[in-house]
Amino acid sequence: KNRVNGGDQLRRGESPPPPVDLRDAAAPLPLPPPPRASPLPAGRRRGHLHRRQRHLGRLHGLLPHQLHRPLLLLLLKRYGFSLLRMNSFVQEMLQKFMLYYNVFESRPVFDNVEEMLKWSGLYGLTRRTLEEELIDAGLNTQTISELVTVITRINYGQSTSISGLAGAVSLAGSESGLWSIKGGNWQLAAGLLKTSNTTLHLQEGIESISDAGDYYVLKSNKGHEYNCTVTVVATPLDEVNITFVPPISIPPRKMQHTHTTFVRGLLDPKFFGLSSASDIPELIGTMELPNIPFSCISVRKKHSEHDMTYKIFSRAKLEDALLDQIFSTRKETIRIDWPAYPHYQAPEDFAPIILDGRHLYYVNTFESAASAMETGAVAAENVARLIISRLPLKLRAGLPSPPEEGRIKSFAGEEEGSRRVDL
């Protein structure tokens, strides 16, 4: 997910901010000095080089494979061992998160997010900011204010004041070895819908959910009514207008808005303090400075040397006057504004998973911990198991039959105060 926070918009009639020399904001890496003869004896030089090779090998796993060794050396020179400490911080989080992928027998079912996070050891990361966690992990302030900030602005549109867990997930999304689906990740959702034989009602929104005793009545904006034994809300409730009868109570949560702007044209090198468009990198990340109007710019598609499609993330709408300064030519512009993910802060508050004490469930409360495809899948799987564990056996009998390898066993047990079922 690429999501960005709201910020100050330009008012109509106002002049856009002056061009920004992003060389100052990006704090460019210094050029390496010419090689010098080492004063160390040959044996000590060899041991020193072996240690350097080990560190470079670890950096290769931390950073994108496209980076050449000279750039790796520059990064190590600028940020030192903070790069390795950052990698250790992320790997520790991932090891704990992977516990949610263990076999069913080893995992309880959770009826609240707090217990779910405490079980994996991740709850503490939601109580403090990313910056606080990274300082304790031994990262220097330069690495946090430059490299880490660029990553969190790209992935969540926010600074290092976000919670530690959201920040760790953001950093994990910047590492090498990530996967995507050829043709677009939308195929994952399409495949899940097809596999589950779900009836999909596109362009139809739910306006109200009413408790009718043994079932819920869902009324849509198309005038239809649906009677459901179990209802799962799988969208953030923060900016949708759904009436609940009786009313529900959840803590307030702000959503970050991504202003995504697609532009076909060519960037103006003068805006970036450069002399030629060929000097502009394919990805421009920015630091947390008030005079920078966007979080990042990346090349989406290269049509020719002077014709490209760019994707821009910003916290506010980019007006035409500003875009005309950023681009030397602009053939087509598409703008999309959407509430992409929560505005993270520490400590985080979580809405209940069970909204009414019965069978009205909320998947997106887990999104207050971190927002990604993986966190959404983990949260949804827990809700599915929670539903099965709480449904009376007579109602379970009416559920669609799962595949043979996914049959529901009749066993439901208690484990350390949490209900558990085997699927």
Coordinates of C-alpha atoms in Angstrom, one line a residue:
K1 CA 0.0 0.0 0.0
N2 CA 1.2 3.5 -0.8
R3 CA -0.6 6.0 1.4
V4 CA 0.0 9.6 2.4
N5 CA -1.1 12.0 5.1
G6 CA -3.1 15.2 4.8
G7 CA -1.4 18.6 4.9
D8 CA -1.9 22.3 4.1
Q9 CA -3.5 22.8 0.7
L10 CA -2.9 25.8 -1.5
R11 CA -5.9 28.1 -1.5
R12 CA -7.3 29.2 -4.8
G13 CA -5.6 32.3 -6.0
E14 CA -2.5 31.7 -3.9
S15 CA 0.9 31.5 -5.5
P16 CA 2.6 28.1 -5.3
P17 CA 5.8 27.9 -3.3
P18 CA 9.1 28.8 -5.0
P19 CA 11.1 26.1 -6.6
V20 CA 13.0 24.0 -4.1
D21 CA 16.6 22.9 -4.5
L22 CA 16.1 19.4 -3.4
R23 CA 19.9 18.9 -3.2
D24 CA 19.7 20.6 0.1
A25 CA 16.8 18.5 1.3
A26 CA 18.1 15.2 0.2
A27 CA 21.6 15.7 1.8
P28 CA 23.6 14.1 -1.1
L29 CA 26.1 11.5 -0.3
P30 CA 29.7 12.7 -0.4
L31 CA 32.0 11.5 -3.2
P32 CA 34.6 9.0 -2.0
P33 CA 38.1 10.2 -1.6
P34 CA 40.8 8.7 -3.8
P35 CA 42.2 5.4 -2.5
R36 CA 45.2 5.6 -0.2
A37 CA 47.8 3.1 0.9
S38 CA 46.8 1.5 4.2
P39 CA 49.3 2.0 7.1
L40 CA 48.2 -1.3 8.5
P41 CA 50.4 -4.4 8.2
A42 CA 49.3 -6.9 5.5
G43 CA 47.7 -9.3 8.0
R44 CA 45.7 -6.7 9.8
R45 CA 44.6 -5.2 6.4
R46 CA 43.3 -8.7 5.4
G47 CA 41.3 -9.1 8.6
H48 CA 39.9 -5.5 8.2
L49 CA 38.9 -6.3 4.6
H50 CA 37.2 -9.5 5.7
R51 CA 35.1 -7.6 8.2
R52 CA 34.2 -5.0 5.7
Q53 CA 33.2 -7.8 3.2
R54 CA 30.9 -9.3 5.8
H55 CA 29.3 -5.9 6.5
L56 CA 28.9 -5.3 2.7
G57 CA 27.3 -8.7 2.3
R58 CA 24.7 -7.8 5.0
L59 CA 24.1 -4.5 3.3
H60 CA 23.5 -6.2 0.0
G61 CA 20.6 -8.1 1.7
L62 CA 19.3 -4.8 3.3
L63 CA 19.4 -2.6 0.2
P64 CA 18.0 -3.0 -3.3
H65 CA 20.1 -5.3 -5.5
Q66 CA 20.4 -2.6 -8.2
L67 CA 22.8 -0.6 -5.9
H68 CA 26.4 -0.9 -7.0
R69 CA 29.2 -1.5 -4.5
P70 CA 30.5 2.1 -4.6
L71 CA 27.1 3.4 -3.6
L72 CA 27.0 0.8 -0.8
L73 CA 30.3 2.1 0.4
L74 CA 29.0 5.7 0.3
L75 CA 25.9 4.7 2.3
L76 CA 28.1 2.9 4.9
K77 CA 30.4 6.0 5.1
R78 CA 27.5 8.4 5.6
Y79 CA 25.3 6.3 7.9
G80 CA 27.8 3.9 9.4
F81 CA 26.5 0.9 11.3
S82 CA 23.1 2.5 11.7
L83 CA 22.2 0.7 8.5
L84 CA 22.9 -2.6 10.1
R85 CA 21.1 -1.7 13.3
M86 CA 18.1 -0.6 11.2
N87 CA 18.1 -4.0 9.5
S88 CA 18.2 -5.8 12.8
F89 CA 15.3 -3.7 14.1
V90 CA 13.2 -4.6 11.1
Q91 CA 14.2 -8.3 11.2
E92 CA 13.2 -8.6 14.8
M93 CA 9.8 -7.2 14.0
L94 CA 9.3 -9.6 11.1
Q95 CA 10.3 -12.6 13.2
K96 CA 7.5 -11.7 15.7
F97 CA 5.0 -11.0 12.9
M98 CA 5.7 -14.3 11.3
L99 CA 4.3 -16.0 14.4
Y100 CA 0.8 -15.2 13.0
Y101 CA 1.6 -17.7 10.1
N102 CA 2.3 -20.6 12.4
V103 CA -0.1 -23.6 12.3
F104 CA -3.5 -23.2 13.9
E105 CA -2.7 -25.5 16.8
S106 CA 0.0 -23.1 18.1
R107 CA -2.1 -19.9 17.9
P108 CA -5.1 -18.8 20.0
V109 CA -8.0 -16.8 18.5
F110 CA -8.1 -13.2 19.7
D111 CA -11.1 -11.0 20.4
N112 CA -9.1 -7.8 20.7
V113 CA -6.1 -6.3 19.0
E114 CA -4.2 -5.6 22.2
E115 CA -4.0 -9.3 23.1
M116 CA -3.2 -10.2 19.6
L117 CA -0.2 -7.9 19.5
K118 CA 0.9 -8.8 23.1
W119 CA 0.9 -12.5 22.1
S120 CA 3.5 -11.9 19.3
G121 CA 5.5 -9.4 21.3
L122 CA 4.6 -6.4 19.0
Y123 CA 2.3 -4.5 21.4
G124 CA 5.2 -2.4 22.8
L125 CA 6.0 -1.0 19.4
T126 CA 2.5 0.7 19.3
R127 CA 3.2 2.6 22.5
R128 CA 6.2 4.7 21.4
T129 CA 7.2 6.5 18.2
L130 CA 9.4 5.1 15.6
E131 CA 12.0 7.7 16.3
E132 CA 12.1 6.7 20.0
E133 CA 12.5 3.0 19.1
L134 CA 15.2 3.7 16.6
I135 CA 17.2 5.8 19.0
D136 CA 17.1 3.0 21.5
A137 CA 18.1 0.6 18.8
G138 CA 21.3 2.6 18.3
L139 CA 20.6 4.5 15.1
N140 CA 22.2 8.0 14.8
T141 CA 20.0 11.0 14.2
Q142 CA 21.3 11.6 10.7
T143 CA 20.1 8.2 9.5
I144 CA 16.7 8.8 11.1
S145 CA 16.2 12.3 9.8
E146 CA 17.4 11.4 6.3
L147 CA 17.1 7.8 5.2
V148 CA 14.3 6.6 7.6
T149 CA 12.2 9.8 7.1
V150 CA 12.4 9.4 3.3
I151 CA 11.1 5.9 3.6
T152 CA 8.2 6.7 6.0
R153 CA 7.2 9.6 3.8
I154 CA 7.0 7.4 0.7
N155 CA 5.2 4.4 2.4
Y156 CA 2.9 6.2 4.9
G157 CA 3.3 9.9 4.0
Q158 CA 4.3 10.6 7.6
S159 CA 7.3 11.4 9.6
T160 CA 9.2 9.3 12.1
S161 CA 6.7 10.4 14.8
I162 CA 4.5 7.5 13.7
S163 CA 4.2 4.5 16.0
G164 CA 7.1 2.1 16.1
L165 CA 5.2 -0.8 14.6
A166 CA 3.9 1.2 11.7
G167 CA 7.4 2.5 11.1
A168 CA 8.9 -1.0 11.2
V169 CA 6.4 -2.2 8.7
S170 CA 7.2 0.8 6.5
L171 CA 10.9 0.1 6.7
A172 CA 10.3 -3.6 5.8
G173 CA 8.5 -2.4 2.7
S174 CA 11.6 -0.7 1.5
E175 CA 13.9 -3.7 1.6
S176 CA 14.9 -5.9 -1.3
G177 CA 13.3 -9.3 -1.9
L178 CA 9.8 -8.0 -2.1
W179 CA 7.2 -9.7 -4.3
S180 CA 4.4 -8.5 -6.6
I181 CA 2.0 -10.2 -9.0
K182 CA 2.7 -9.8 -12.7
G183 CA -0.1 -7.8 -14.1
G184 CA -1.0 -6.1 -10.9
N185 CA -1.7 -7.0 -7.2
W186 CA -5.4 -6.5 -7.8
Q187 CA -5.4 -10.1 -9.0
L188 CA -5.0 -11.2 -5.5
A189 CA -8.3 -9.8 -4.4
A190 CA -9.9 -11.1 -7.6
G191 CA -8.6 -14.6 -7.0
L192 CA -9.8 -14.6 -3.4
L193 CA -13.3 -13.6 -4.5
K194 CA -13.3 -16.4 -7.1
T195 CA -12.0 -19.0 -4.7
S196 CA -14.5 -18.2 -2.0
N197 CA -17.5 -18.2 -4.4
T198 CA -18.6 -14.8 -3.0
T199 CA -21.4 -12.8 -4.5
L200 CA -19.9 -9.4 -5.1
H201 CA -22.1 -6.2 -5.2
L202 CA -20.0 -3.6 -6.9
Q203 CA -21.1 0.0 -6.8
E204 CA -23.4 -0.7 -3.9
G205 CA -22.7 0.7 -0.5
I206 CA -24.2 -0.2 2.9
E207 CA -26.0 2.7 4.6
S208 CA -27.2 1.0 7.8
I209 CA -26.7 -2.1 9.9
S210 CA -29.5 -2.9 12.4
D211 CA -29.6 -5.6 15.0
A212 CA -32.8 -7.6 14.5
G213 CA -32.2 -10.2 17.2
D214 CA -31.0 -13.4 15.5
Y215 CA -29.7 -11.6 12.5
Y216 CA -28.6 -8.2 11.2
V217 CA -30.5 -6.1 8.5
L218 CA -28.2 -4.4 6.1
K219 CA -29.7 -1.7 3.9
S220 CA -27.9 -0.5 0.8
N221 CA -27.9 2.7 -1.2
K222 CA -29.6 0.7 -4.0
G223 CA -32.7 0.2 -1.8
H224 CA -31.9 -3.5 -1.1
E225 CA -32.0 -5.3 2.2
Y226 CA -29.9 -8.2 3.3
N227 CA -30.5 -10.4 6.4
C228 CA -27.2 -11.7 7.8
T229 CA -26.5 -14.0 10.7
V230 CA -22.9 -12.6 10.9
T231 CA -21.7 -9.2 9.6
V232 CA -18.1 -8.3 9.1
V233 CA -17.1 -4.7 8.5
A234 CA -14.0 -4.8 6.3
T235 CA -13.5 -1.1 5.6
P236 CA -12.3 1.8 7.8
L237 CA -15.3 3.3 9.6
D238 CA -13.6 6.6 10.0
E239 CA -14.8 8.3 6.8
V240 CA -17.9 6.2 5.8
N241 CA -21.4 7.1 6.7
I242 CA -22.9 3.9 8.1
T243 CA -25.7 4.1 10.7
F244 CA -25.6 1.4 13.3
V245 CA -28.7 0.4 15.3
P246 CA -28.1 0.3 18.2
P247 CA -25.1 2.7 17.9
I248 CA -21.6 1.4 18.4
S249 CA -18.7 3.1 20.2
I250 CA -15.1 3.2 18.7
P251 CA -12.3 5.6 19.5
P252 CA -11.8 8.5 17.0
R253 CA -9.1 7.9 14.4
K254 CA -7.9 10.2 11.6
M255 CA -7.1 8.9 8.2
Q256 CA -4.2 10.0 6.1
H257 CA -5.1 11.1 2.6
T258 CA -2.9 10.2 -0.3
H259 CA -3.0 12.8 -3.1
T260 CA -1.7 10.7 -6.0
T261 CA -0.9 12.6 -9.1
F262 CA 0.0 10.9 -12.4
V263 CA 1.6 13.2 -15.0
R264 CA 2.8 12.4 -18.5
G265 CA 5.5 14.7 -19.5
L266 CA 9.0 15.6 -18.4
L267 CA 10.4 16.9 -15.1
D268 CA 12.1 20.4 -15.2
P269 CA 15.7 20.0 -14.0
K270 CA 15.7 23.7 -12.9
F271 CA 13.1 22.9 -10.2
F272 CA 15.6 20.4 -8.6
G273 CA 18.6 22.6 -9.0
L274 CA 20.0 20.5 -11.9
S275 CA 21.1 21.4 -15.4
S276 CA 19.8 18.4 -17.3
A277 CA 16.7 16.1 -17.1
S278 CA 19.0 13.1 -17.5
D279 CA 20.5 14.0 -14.1
I280 CA 17.2 13.5 -12.4
P281 CA 16.9 10.1 -10.7
E282 CA 14.0 7.8 -11.3
L283 CA 12.9 8.0 -7.6
I284 CA 13.0 11.3 -5.7
G285 CA 12.4 11.0 -2.0
T286 CA 12.2 14.0 0.3
M287 CA 12.9 14.9 3.9
E288 CA 10.4 16.4 6.4
L289 CA 10.8 20.1 5.5
P290 CA 7.9 22.6 5.3
N291 CA 8.8 24.0 1.9
I292 CA 8.8 20.7 0.0
P293 CA 5.3 20.2 -1.6
F294 CA 5.5 16.4 -2.2
S295 CA 6.6 13.2 -0.6
C296 CA 8.1 11.5 -3.6
I297 CA 8.2 11.4 -7.4
S298 CA 8.9 8.2 -9.3
V299 CA 9.0 7.2 -13.0
R300 CA 6.0 5.0 -13.7
K301 CA 6.7 4.4 -17.4
K302 CA 9.4 5.6 -19.8
H303 CA 7.8 6.2 -23.2
S304 CA 10.9 7.9 -24.7
E305 CA 13.9 10.0 -23.5
H306 CA 11.6 13.1 -23.3
D307 CA 8.3 11.5 -22.5
M308 CA 7.6 9.7 -19.3
T309 CA 4.7 8.9 -16.9
Y310 CA 5.4 10.0 -13.3
K311 CA 3.6 9.1 -10.0
I312 CA 3.7 11.8 -7.3
F313 CA 2.6 11.3 -3.7
S314 CA 1.8 14.5 -1.7
R315 CA -0.1 15.5 1.4
A316 CA -2.2 18.0 -0.4
K317 CA -3.5 18.5 -4.0
L318 CA -0.8 19.7 -6.4
E319 CA -2.3 22.7 -8.2
D320 CA -1.6 23.2 -11.9
A321 CA 0.6 26.3 -11.3
L322 CA 2.9 24.2 -9.1
L323 CA 2.9 21.3 -11.5
D324 CA 3.9 23.7 -14.3
Q325 CA 7.0 24.6 -12.2
I326 CA 7.9 21.0 -11.5
F327 CA 7.4 19.8 -15.2
S328 CA 8.9 21.4 -18.3
T329 CA 6.2 19.7 -20.4
R330 CA 2.9 18.2 -19.2
K331 CA 0.6 16.4 -21.6
E332 CA -1.9 14.7 -19.2
T333 CA -2.6 14.8 -15.5
I334 CA -4.7 12.5 -13.4
R335 CA -5.4 13.2 -9.7
I336 CA -6.6 10.7 -7.1
D337 CA -7.4 11.6 -3.4
W338 CA -8.2 8.7 -1.1
P339 CA -8.1 8.0 2.7
A340 CA -5.2 5.6 2.4
Y341 CA -4.3 4.6 6.0
P342 CA -4.6 5.8 9.6
H343 CA -2.7 8.8 10.8
Y344 CA -0.4 7.0 13.1
Q345 CA 0.6 8.2 16.6
A346 CA 1.9 6.7 19.8
P347 CA 0.4 5.3 21.9
E348 CA -2.2 3.9 19.6
D349 CA -5.8 3.2 20.6
F350 CA -7.7 0.2 19.1
A351 CA -11.4 -0.2 18.4
P352 CA -12.9 -3.5 19.4
I353 CA -12.9 -6.4 17.0
I354 CA -16.4 -7.4 18.2
L355 CA -18.4 -4.2 17.9
D356 CA -21.6 -5.3 19.7
G357 CA -20.7 -8.3 21.9
R358 CA -22.5 -10.6 19.4
H359 CA -21.7 -11.2 15.7
L360 CA -20.8 -7.8 14.3
Y361 CA -17.1 -7.8 13.6
Y362 CA -14.5 -5.2 12.5
V363 CA -11.4 -6.2 10.6
N364 CA -9.9 -2.8 10.1
T365 CA -9.3 -2.0 13.8
F366 CA -5.9 -3.9 13.3
E367 CA -5.0 -1.2 10.8
S368 CA -4.2 1.1 13.7
A369 CA -1.2 -1.1 14.4
A370 CA 0.1 -1.1 10.8
S371 CA -1.4 -1.1 7.3
A372 CA -0.3 -3.4 4.6
M373 CA -1.7 -6.4 2.6
E374 CA -0.1 -8.8 5.1
T375 CA -1.6 -7.1 8.2
G376 CA -5.0 -7.1 6.5
A377 CA -4.7 -10.8 5.7
V378 CA -3.6 -11.6 9.3
A379 CA -6.4 -9.6 10.8
A380 CA -9.0 -11.1 8.5
E381 CA -7.9 -14.6 9.2
N382 CA -8.2 -14.0 13.0
V383 CA -11.7 -12.6 12.5
A384 CA -12.7 -15.7 10.5
R385 CA -11.5 -18.0 13.2
L386 CA -13.1 -15.9 15.9
I387 CA -16.5 -16.1 14.1
I388 CA -16.3 -19.9 13.9
S389 CA -15.2 -20.2 17.5
R390 CA -18.2 -18.1 18.7
L391 CA -21.0 -19.5 16.4
P392 CA -23.3 -22.1 17.9
L393 CA -22.8 -25.5 16.3
K394 CA -26.3 -25.4 14.8
L395 CA -25.4 -22.2 12.9
R396 CA -22.1 -23.6 11.8
A397 CA -23.9 -26.4 10.1
G398 CA -25.5 -23.8 7.7
L399 CA -22.1 -22.4 6.6
P400 CA -20.9 -23.3 3.1
S401 CA -18.8 -26.5 3.0
P402 CA -15.1 -25.7 2.9
P403 CA -12.7 -27.8 0.8
E404 CA -11.8 -31.2 2.2
E405 CA -8.4 -30.0 3.4
G406 CA -10.0 -27.1 5.2
R407 CA -12.8 -28.9 7.1
I408 CA -13.7 -27.5 10.4
K409 CA -13.1 -29.9 13.3
S410 CA -15.6 -30.1 16.1
F411 CA -12.9 -29.2 18.6
A412 CA -13.0 -25.8 20.3
G413 CA -10.8 -25.3 23.4
E414 CA -9.7 -22.7 25.8
E415 CA -6.0 -21.8 25.9
E416 CA -4.7 -19.3 28.4
G417 CA -8.0 -17.4 28.5
S418 CA -8.4 -17.2 24.7
R419 CA -10.7 -19.4 22.7
R420 CA -9.2 -21.4 20.0
V421 CA -10.5 -23.5 17.1
D422 CA -8.9 -25.8 14.6
L423 CA -9.8 -25.2 10.9

